[in-house]
């Protein structure tokens, strides 16, 4: 036995987080996507709010983009996939279309993340508008080709504009939540 | 957590996106190739979520009812005057209806009218508005356990709303008449034309395939025409409206955007079996075994001689040898059914000769009018 107790001390070894701590971190991590899914499910109920159904994809797209840019740990690839699949299951679109489109949006947002974070809000908004238009038209193309019928284009244009309009209030809310919720990102 | 090096973890993280993209493409292709899996997955989700949806919708309904009540309090006097005048009109119509009902009952009694089979129906609350950008459908909280079957007709309080396309365990999906996939044969009541009402995802489905010399008239009533043997005749659908010259649409009676309660009717139209059409070219041979036990020749009665003979009522002199071993020679195709081709039945009315009217009396199925049991506000 060594007389020097400090020789056993290894500064690299940190204690593993307790189970409760881990659950807490997981809940924090899943909160944005969980809230988005919950809102989508609630909006699908016949509450009588006009245009509630049209809000669902727009809100989901804004959420996927916002969290992919600012906190990708909360909006990871499997989470985005599950969110898209849930929207496909709730709606009438062919299964997998929304999931595919959302994954592309997420991939692009994460890839351009550090560039996007430096932009001011207006430019970020314009970028989002471009990206979500692309996603809307991709979904339109996929639905049309899977059902062998050219779907009407008016809803797509409406959806693009609605989603662009949803983004600023969503971003304001998201910024607040981003500051308030503790960050589940690995702190390096 | 399994301890892995940072490099491996980063590499795995990078693999997630392509893997999930491939998975979603696989799901797309799987759903495209096998619709049944998609339908099962959707209905399982809907079954899980429908209690939640109905829970959410309940306060929504109450709030909207309270708001409309508050609204109506504001216009109470004007509404009262309007209701009074409407009541006057309705009283007149009530007298007309009573006398017509009386007359109808008398006529039916004198004609030995065979009553329509009463359709069975269940009523369900709309618990989900599960359409999307490209589709219009609702989910109701009644399923096969309550007697809802695929193909049943869903009526709102004021008119035709749609048809059941998928059923879960205790929920069913109704494709609305304004969905882009909906095609309903309709009858135009005052111009006596027929048309197809095709949904186009707007609130007013278009009318297509109407006769070019008999255009739909603005404002006339549109009812279902029962021609495709899927729907009964005479369910009220809506009124004709021209949005542009040459593009007639139907403005539906049912408020498709605000469906809250629908009734799902099972009309059992599929159980009506057409009688045999003697002397006609057999189209289907569903009953393969004859009554005398012999295996039927599928080409029986398809020779030109047999057709000519029975159509004109004169013998062609033994040109069809299979007729000689048939005891009832004037009915060569009596063991065939033509239920897939109702136009054969119509042609029988015009064909000369050998069909005594007594033989056909059973084929007149009383499906010409549509009547519903009284129901409360839907």
PDB file of N, CA and C in Angstrom, chain A residues 21 32 49 66 72-73 79:
ATOM      1  N   UNK A  21     -30.777  11.302 -12.714  1.00  0.00           N
ATOM      2  CA  UNK A  21     -30.154  12.384 -13.490  1.00  0.00           C
ATOM      3  C   UNK A  21     -30.242  12.093 -14.987  1.00  0.00           C
ATOM      4  N   UNK A  32     -38.597  18.962 -26.755  1.00  0.00           N
ATOM      5  CA  UNK A  32     -39.073  19.677 -27.939  1.00  0.00           C
ATOM      6  C   UNK A  32     -39.827  18.789 -28.915  1.00  0.00           C
ATOM      7  N   UNK A  49     -61.192  24.483 -34.752  1.00  0.00           N
ATOM      8  CA  UNK A  49     -60.316  25.599 -35.114  1.00  0.00           C
ATOM      9  C   UNK A  49     -60.118  25.542 -36.626  1.00  0.00           C
ATOM     10  N   UNK A  66     -35.759  24.477 -36.450  1.00  0.00           N
ATOM     11  CA  UNK A  66     -35.238  25.292 -35.353  1.00  0.00           C
ATOM     12  C   UNK A  66     -34.340  24.462 -34.436  1.00  0.00           C
ATOM     13  N   UNK A  72     -29.187  20.198 -31.920  1.00  0.00           N
ATOM     14  CA  UNK A  72     -29.379  18.934 -32.636  1.00  0.00           C
ATOM     15  C   UNK A  72     -29.493  17.719 -31.719  1.00  0.00           C
ATOM     16  N   UNK A  73     -29.028  17.846 -30.475  1.00  0.00           N
ATOM     17  CA  UNK A  73     -29.170  16.711 -29.575  1.00  0.00           C
ATOM     18  C   UNK A  73     -30.632  16.448 -29.256  1.00  0.00           C
ATOM     19  N   UNK A  79     -35.342  10.742 -33.851  1.00  0.00           N
ATOM     20  CA  UNK A  79     -36.493  11.523 -33.383  1.00  0.00           C
ATOM     21  C   UNK A  79     -37.218  12.150 -34.565  1.00  0.00           C
TER      22      UNK A  79
END
